[in-house]
mmCIF file of C-alpha atoms in Angstrom:
data_model
loop_
_atom_site.group_PDB
_atom_site.id
_atom_site.type_symbol
_atom_site.label_atom_id
_atom_site.label_comp_id
_atom_site.label_asym_id
_atom_site.label_seq_id
_atom_site.Cartn_x
_atom_site.Cartn_y
_atom_site.Cartn_z
ATOM 1 C CA MET A 1 140.254 106.533 -17.940
ATOM 2 C CA ASP A 2 141.617 105.958 -21.482
ATOM 3 C CA SER A 3 143.480 102.768 -20.439
ATOM 4 C CA TYR A 4 140.103 101.343 -19.144
ATOM 5 C CA GLU A 5 137.814 102.302 -22.449
ATOM 6 C CA HIS A 6 140.470 100.292 -24.550
ATOM 7 C CA GLU A 7 140.719 97.198 -22.842
ATOM 8 C CA SER A 8 136.638 97.202 -22.781
ATOM 9 C CA ALA A 9 136.765 97.573 -26.429
ATOM 10 C CA GLY A 10 139.481 95.006 -27.180
ATOM 11 C CA GLY A 11 138.393 92.464 -24.832
ATOM 12 C CA ALA A 12 136.744 89.488 -26.008
ATOM 13 C CA ALA A 13 133.140 89.594 -27.258
ATOM 14 C CA GLU A 14 130.456 88.280 -25.553
ATOM 15 C CA PRO A 15 129.044 84.619 -26.003
ATOM 16 C CA PRO A 16 125.703 84.120 -28.226
ATOM 17 C CA VAL A 17 122.802 84.015 -26.706
ATOM 18 C CA PRO A 18 121.237 80.453 -27.064
ATOM 19 C CA ALA A 19 118.317 79.414 -29.174
ATOM 20 C CA PRO A 20 114.975 78.550 -27.782
ATOM 21 C CA PRO A 21 114.092 75.303 -27.040
ATOM 22 C CA ARG A 22 112.508 73.998 -29.530
ATOM 23 C CA ALA A 23 109.018 72.689 -28.362
ATOM 24 C CA SER A 24 108.466 68.744 -28.264
ATOM 25 C CA GLY A 25 105.784 67.135 -30.443
ATOM 26 C CA ILE A 26 103.572 68.540 -32.995
ATOM 27 C CA ALA A 27 104.385 72.067 -31.551
ATOM 28 C CA GLY A 28 107.868 71.457 -32.938
ATOM 29 C CA LEU A 29 106.691 70.733 -36.596
ATOM 30 C CA SER A 30 106.895 73.657 -39.041
ATOM 31 C CA PRO A 31 103.115 74.678 -40.252
ATOM 32 C CA ARG A 32 103.258 72.488 -43.414
ATOM 33 C CA PHE A 33 103.626 69.182 -41.273
ATOM 34 C CA ARG A 34 101.537 70.175 -38.289
ATOM 35 C CA VAL A 35 98.428 70.236 -40.797
ATOM 36 C CA VAL A 36 99.628 66.985 -42.848
ATOM 37 C CA ALA A 37 99.985 65.948 -39.101
ATOM 38 C CA ALA A 38 96.498 66.939 -38.206
ATOM 39 C CA LEU A 39 95.008 65.242 -41.342
ATOM 40 C CA ALA A 40 96.753 61.690 -40.338
ATOM 41 C CA LEU A 41 95.352 62.140 -36.825
ATOM 42 C CA GLY A 42 92.437 62.788 -38.133
ATOM 43 C CA VAL A 43 92.119 59.793 -40.857
ATOM 44 C CA VAL A 44 93.503 56.970 -37.986
ATOM 45 C CA ALA A 45 90.310 58.594 -35.569
ATOM 46 C CA VAL A 46 88.169 58.367 -38.183
ATOM 47 C CA ALA A 47 88.751 54.720 -38.775
ATOM 48 C CA ALA A 48 88.922 53.884 -35.812
ATOM 49 C CA CYS A 49 85.337 55.299 -34.845
ATOM 50 C CA ALA A 50 84.020 53.202 -37.564
ATOM 51 C CA HIS A 51 85.872 50.041 -37.100
ATOM 52 C CA LEU A 52 84.172 50.346 -33.663
ATOM 53 C CA ALA A 53 80.907 50.704 -34.672
ATOM 54 C CA LEU A 54 80.747 48.431 -36.963
ATOM 55 C CA VAL A 55 81.717 45.638 -34.249
ATOM 56 C CA PHE A 56 78.925 47.160 -31.925
ATOM 57 C CA LEU A 57 76.898 46.407 -35.017
ATOM 58 C CA HIS A 58 78.090 42.718 -35.209
ATOM 59 C CA VAL A 59 78.220 41.674 -31.962
ATOM 60 C CA ALA A 60 74.973 43.581 -30.977
ATOM 61 C CA PRO A 61 71.232 41.784 -31.108
ATOM 62 C CA SER A 62 69.418 42.181 -34.726
ATOM 63 C CA ASN A 63 67.888 45.989 -34.865
ATOM 64 C CA THR A 64 66.637 48.460 -37.372
ATOM 65 C CA LEU A 65 70.384 49.747 -38.144
ATOM 66 C CA SER A 66 72.381 45.957 -38.239
ATOM 67 C CA LYS A 67 69.602 45.185 -40.846
ATOM 68 C CA ARG A 68 69.486 48.220 -43.139
ATOM 69 C CA HIS A 69 73.507 47.859 -43.317
ATOM 70 C CA ALA A 70 73.888 44.047 -42.825
ATOM 71 C CA LYS A 71 75.889 43.800 -46.088
ATOM 72 C CA THR A 72 78.489 46.675 -45.189
ATOM 73 C CA ILE A 73 78.914 45.480 -41.601
ATOM 74 C CA ASP A 74 79.672 41.622 -43.232
ATOM 75 C CA ALA A 75 81.922 43.153 -45.686
ATOM 76 C CA TRP A 76 84.172 44.892 -43.582
ATOM 77 C CA ILE A 77 83.690 41.896 -40.186
ATOM 78 C CA TYR A 78 84.838 38.711 -42.224
ATOM 79 C CA PRO A 79 86.929 37.089 -42.165
ATOM 80 C CA GLU A 80 89.370 39.069 -40.127
ATOM 81 C CA PHE A 81 87.658 40.972 -37.644
ATOM 82 C CA GLU A 82 84.550 37.717 -36.677
ATOM 83 C CA GLN A 83 84.024 37.970 -33.109
ATOM 84 C CA ASN A 84 83.189 34.666 -31.471
ATOM 85 C CA TRP A 85 81.548 34.522 -27.622
ATOM 86 C CA LYS A 86 81.826 30.124 -27.259
ATOM 87 C CA LEU A 87 83.924 31.294 -23.766
ATOM 88 C CA PHE A 88 80.310 32.446 -22.208
ATOM 89 C CA ALA A 89 78.170 29.796 -23.901
ATOM 90 C CA PRO A 90 76.448 27.487 -21.298
ATOM 91 C CA ASN A 91 78.058 24.703 -22.914
ATOM 92 C CA PRO A 92 81.727 25.580 -23.819
ATOM 93 C CA LEU A 93 84.571 23.672 -26.138
ATOM 94 C CA GLN A 94 85.917 20.300 -24.713
ATOM 95 C CA GLN A 95 87.453 19.991 -27.127
ATOM 96 C CA ASN A 96 91.567 20.287 -28.449
ATOM 97 C CA ILE A 97 91.346 21.137 -32.237
ATOM 98 C CA ALA A 98 94.142 21.196 -34.079
ATOM 99 C CA VAL A 99 94.652 22.576 -37.423
ATOM 100 C CA GLN A 100 98.211 20.826 -39.557
ATOM 101 C CA VAL A 101 98.830 21.619 -43.556
ATOM 102 C CA ARG A 102 101.138 19.964 -45.455
ATOM 103 C CA ALA A 103 101.878 20.852 -48.873
ATOM 104 C CA GLU A 104 103.465 19.816 -52.734
ATOM 105 C CA VAL A 105 106.786 21.311 -53.935
ATOM 106 C CA ARG A 106 108.825 21.336 -56.534
ATOM 107 C CA THR A 107 112.048 21.578 -55.846
ATOM 108 C CA ALA A 108 114.843 23.445 -56.353
ATOM 109 C CA GLY A 109 116.411 20.697 -58.005
ATOM 110 C CA GLY A 110 112.803 19.827 -59.889
ATOM 111 C CA GLU A 111 111.459 17.196 -57.765
ATOM 112 C CA LEU A 112 108.268 17.053 -56.377
ATOM 113 C CA VAL A 113 107.657 16.057 -52.739
ATOM 114 C CA THR A 114 105.024 16.550 -50.904
ATOM 115 C CA THR A 115 105.935 17.490 -47.051
ATOM 116 C CA ASP A 116 104.897 15.828 -43.620
ATOM 117 C CA TRP A 117 101.609 17.281 -41.504
ATOM 118 C CA ARG A 118 102.536 20.433 -39.861
ATOM 119 C CA ASP A 119 101.087 21.651 -36.679
ATOM 120 C CA LEU A 120 100.243 25.016 -37.118
ATOM 121 C CA SER A 121 97.624 25.074 -33.931
ATOM 122 C CA ALA A 122 101.057 23.389 -31.995
ATOM 123 C CA GLU A 123 103.121 26.479 -33.166
ATOM 124 C CA ASP A 124 101.496 28.801 -32.157
ATOM 125 C CA GLY A 125 100.786 27.333 -29.037
ATOM 126 C CA ALA A 126 104.356 27.363 -28.338
ATOM 127 C CA ALA A 127 104.274 31.068 -29.320
ATOM 128 C CA ILE A 128 102.027 32.025 -26.845
ATOM 129 C CA ARG A 129 103.518 30.052 -23.787
ATOM 130 C CA HIS A 130 104.853 32.305 -21.668
ATOM 131 C CA SER A 131 104.211 35.101 -23.720
ATOM 132 C CA LEU A 132 103.001 37.813 -21.921
ATOM 133 C CA LEU A 133 102.131 39.893 -24.478
ATOM 134 C CA PRO A 134 100.928 36.953 -27.252
ATOM 135 C CA SER A 135 99.737 38.728 -29.856
ATOM 136 C CA HIS A 136 96.166 38.215 -31.328
ATOM 137 C CA THR A 137 97.422 36.585 -34.753
ATOM 138 C CA GLU A 138 98.859 34.018 -32.848
ATOM 139 C CA GLN A 139 96.160 33.232 -30.245
ATOM 140 C CA ASN A 140 92.499 33.369 -32.809
ATOM 141 C CA GLU A 141 94.176 33.914 -36.109
ATOM 142 C CA LEU A 142 93.915 29.913 -37.288
ATOM 143 C CA ARG A 143 91.548 29.290 -34.901
ATOM 144 C CA ARG A 144 88.817 31.397 -36.237
ATOM 145 C CA ALA A 145 89.757 30.518 -39.416
ATOM 146 C CA TRP A 146 88.679 26.835 -39.144
ATOM 147 C CA ASP A 147 85.485 27.850 -37.000
ATOM 148 C CA PHE A 148 84.923 30.208 -40.086
ATOM 149 C CA PHE A 149 85.818 27.068 -42.879
ATOM 150 C CA THR A 150 83.511 24.408 -40.659
ATOM 151 C CA GLY A 151 80.655 26.422 -40.303
ATOM 152 C CA SER A 152 80.150 27.686 -43.739
ATOM 153 C CA HIS A 153 80.410 23.539 -44.851
ATOM 154 C CA ASP A 154 78.858 20.707 -44.389
ATOM 155 C CA ASP A 155 80.570 17.068 -43.492
ATOM 156 C CA ASP A 156 81.291 16.820 -47.208
ATOM 157 C CA ASN A 157 83.201 19.988 -47.312
ATOM 158 C CA ARG A 158 80.904 21.651 -49.975
ATOM 159 C CA PRO A 159 80.212 25.159 -48.847
ATOM 160 C CA ASN A 160 76.651 26.039 -47.779
ATOM 161 C CA GLY A 161 76.314 29.390 -48.225
ATOM 162 C CA GLU A 162 77.374 32.276 -49.912
ATOM 163 C CA ARG A 163 80.566 32.924 -46.998
ATOM 164 C CA GLY A 164 82.101 29.190 -48.145
ATOM 165 C CA GLU A 165 84.360 30.304 -51.049
ATOM 166 C CA LEU A 166 85.450 33.193 -48.620
ATOM 167 C CA SER A 167 86.474 30.912 -45.950
ATOM 168 C CA GLU A 168 88.538 28.942 -48.384
ATOM 169 C CA GLN A 169 90.312 31.933 -49.641
ATOM 170 C CA TYR A 170 91.187 32.802 -45.833
ATOM 171 C CA LEU A 171 92.448 29.172 -45.117
ATOM 172 C CA ARG A 172 94.444 29.245 -48.010
ATOM 173 C CA ARG A 173 96.069 32.518 -47.559
ATOM 174 C CA ILE A 174 96.926 31.484 -43.837
ATOM 175 C CA ALA A 175 98.462 27.780 -44.978
ATOM 176 C CA LEU A 176 100.684 29.936 -47.925
ATOM 177 C CA ASP A 177 102.088 32.646 -45.362
ATOM 178 C CA ARG A 178 102.461 30.334 -42.918
ATOM 179 C CA LEU A 179 104.712 28.036 -45.461
ATOM 180 C CA THR A 180 106.584 30.254 -47.816
ATOM 181 C CA PRO A 181 109.170 31.505 -46.094
ATOM 182 C CA GLN A 182 110.479 28.469 -45.083
ATOM 183 C CA LEU A 183 109.729 26.103 -48.906
ATOM 184 C CA VAL A 184 109.956 29.151 -50.737
ATOM 185 C CA ASP A 185 112.174 31.540 -49.210
ATOM 186 C CA ARG A 186 114.889 29.516 -47.511
ATOM 187 C CA GLU A 187 114.811 26.252 -49.286
ATOM 188 C CA GLY A 188 114.394 27.717 -53.346
ATOM 189 C CA GLY A 189 111.193 25.227 -53.398
ATOM 190 C CA ARG A 190 107.872 26.186 -55.505
ATOM 191 C CA LEU A 191 104.349 25.379 -53.924
ATOM 192 C CA LEU A 192 102.451 23.628 -55.855
ATOM 193 C CA ARG A 193 99.675 22.850 -54.195
ATOM 194 C CA VAL A 194 98.485 22.881 -50.165
ATOM 195 C CA GLN A 195 95.652 20.190 -47.850
ATOM 196 C CA MET A 196 94.943 21.589 -44.390
ATOM 197 C CA ARG A 197 93.230 18.982 -41.817
ATOM 198 C CA SER A 198 92.053 19.151 -38.245
ATOM 199 C CA ALA A 199 92.781 16.778 -35.647
ATOM 200 C CA THR A 200 89.769 16.351 -32.909
ATOM 201 C CA THR A 201 90.677 14.894 -29.306
ATOM 202 C CA ALA A 202 87.629 15.275 -26.580
ATOM 203 C CA VAL A 203 89.317 16.691 -23.152
ATOM 204 C CA ALA A 204 89.320 13.992 -21.479
ATOM 205 C CA ALA A 205 86.810 13.695 -18.042
ATOM 206 C CA PRO A 206 88.525 14.738 -14.365
ATOM 207 C CA GLU A 207 89.669 12.224 -12.030
ATOM 208 C CA TRP A 208 86.622 12.536 -10.229
ATOM 209 C CA SER A 209 83.813 12.411 -12.445
ATOM 210 C CA ASP A 210 82.202 9.189 -13.412
ATOM 211 C CA GLU A 211 81.827 10.552 -17.206
ATOM 212 C CA THR A 212 83.539 8.441 -19.868
ATOM 213 C CA THR A 213 85.016 9.827 -22.564
ATOM 214 C CA ASP A 214 85.944 9.138 -25.871
ATOM 215 C CA THR A 215 89.540 10.358 -26.361
ATOM 216 C CA GLN A 216 90.681 9.116 -29.494
ATOM 217 C CA THR A 217 91.958 11.667 -32.224
ATOM 218 C CA TYR A 218 89.520 12.092 -35.212
ATOM 219 C CA TYR A 219 90.336 14.051 -38.626
ATOM 220 C CA ARG A 220 88.738 15.812 -40.815
ATOM 221 C CA GLU A 221 90.798 16.294 -44.363
ATOM 222 C CA LEU A 222 90.253 19.145 -46.992
ATOM 223 C CA PRO A 223 91.117 18.226 -50.406
ATOM 224 C CA TRP A 224 93.889 19.795 -52.446
ATOM 225 C CA TRP A 225 94.119 23.032 -52.947
ATOM 226 C CA THR A 226 96.015 24.447 -56.382
ATOM 227 C CA VAL A 227 98.286 27.772 -55.375
#
């Protein structure tokens, strides 16, 4: 009996009890971080609901609410979130419009150079082609920015409303965003001015149609913009 008790007392210690598994998600955070996460989710939810409400009022038929808050709605929608429904119009667009840009650059060696025209629309098209999930930016940003500009300017590129200056700033910002990585970051130059133009070509009529279509490309050049 004494020998049995001695062996039990001197034997190996019992293994420690494993800690309970940690809960996943927000439940696994400390109370302080749970509050922060809940507040962040709440802010995101409110912002998403407000955005959807403003977009709905923008595209909905004119009503008392949209008229009363027209300035607030326009300030939020334009230019990034503008909606366009030409796809469903009785007479859809039948033109290919390519937006192009060139720049005047001061090179790292001090030389003043004007670049060749760069087809931004073709670059977006190449990025979309064969892509299962093309981005909204590649599909619509440049196209809608050009539509926004032409809709707020006359044929002589003079603004015909309050949104003219905003559309110019938007186009210029897109051009700089596309040109800076190559001309400034990679080649060490300094952008001085940019110029944009559109190349518009009508879609040819199908072979079975008797319609005659002028498929010549027409250009619309904008003035140089100082960066």
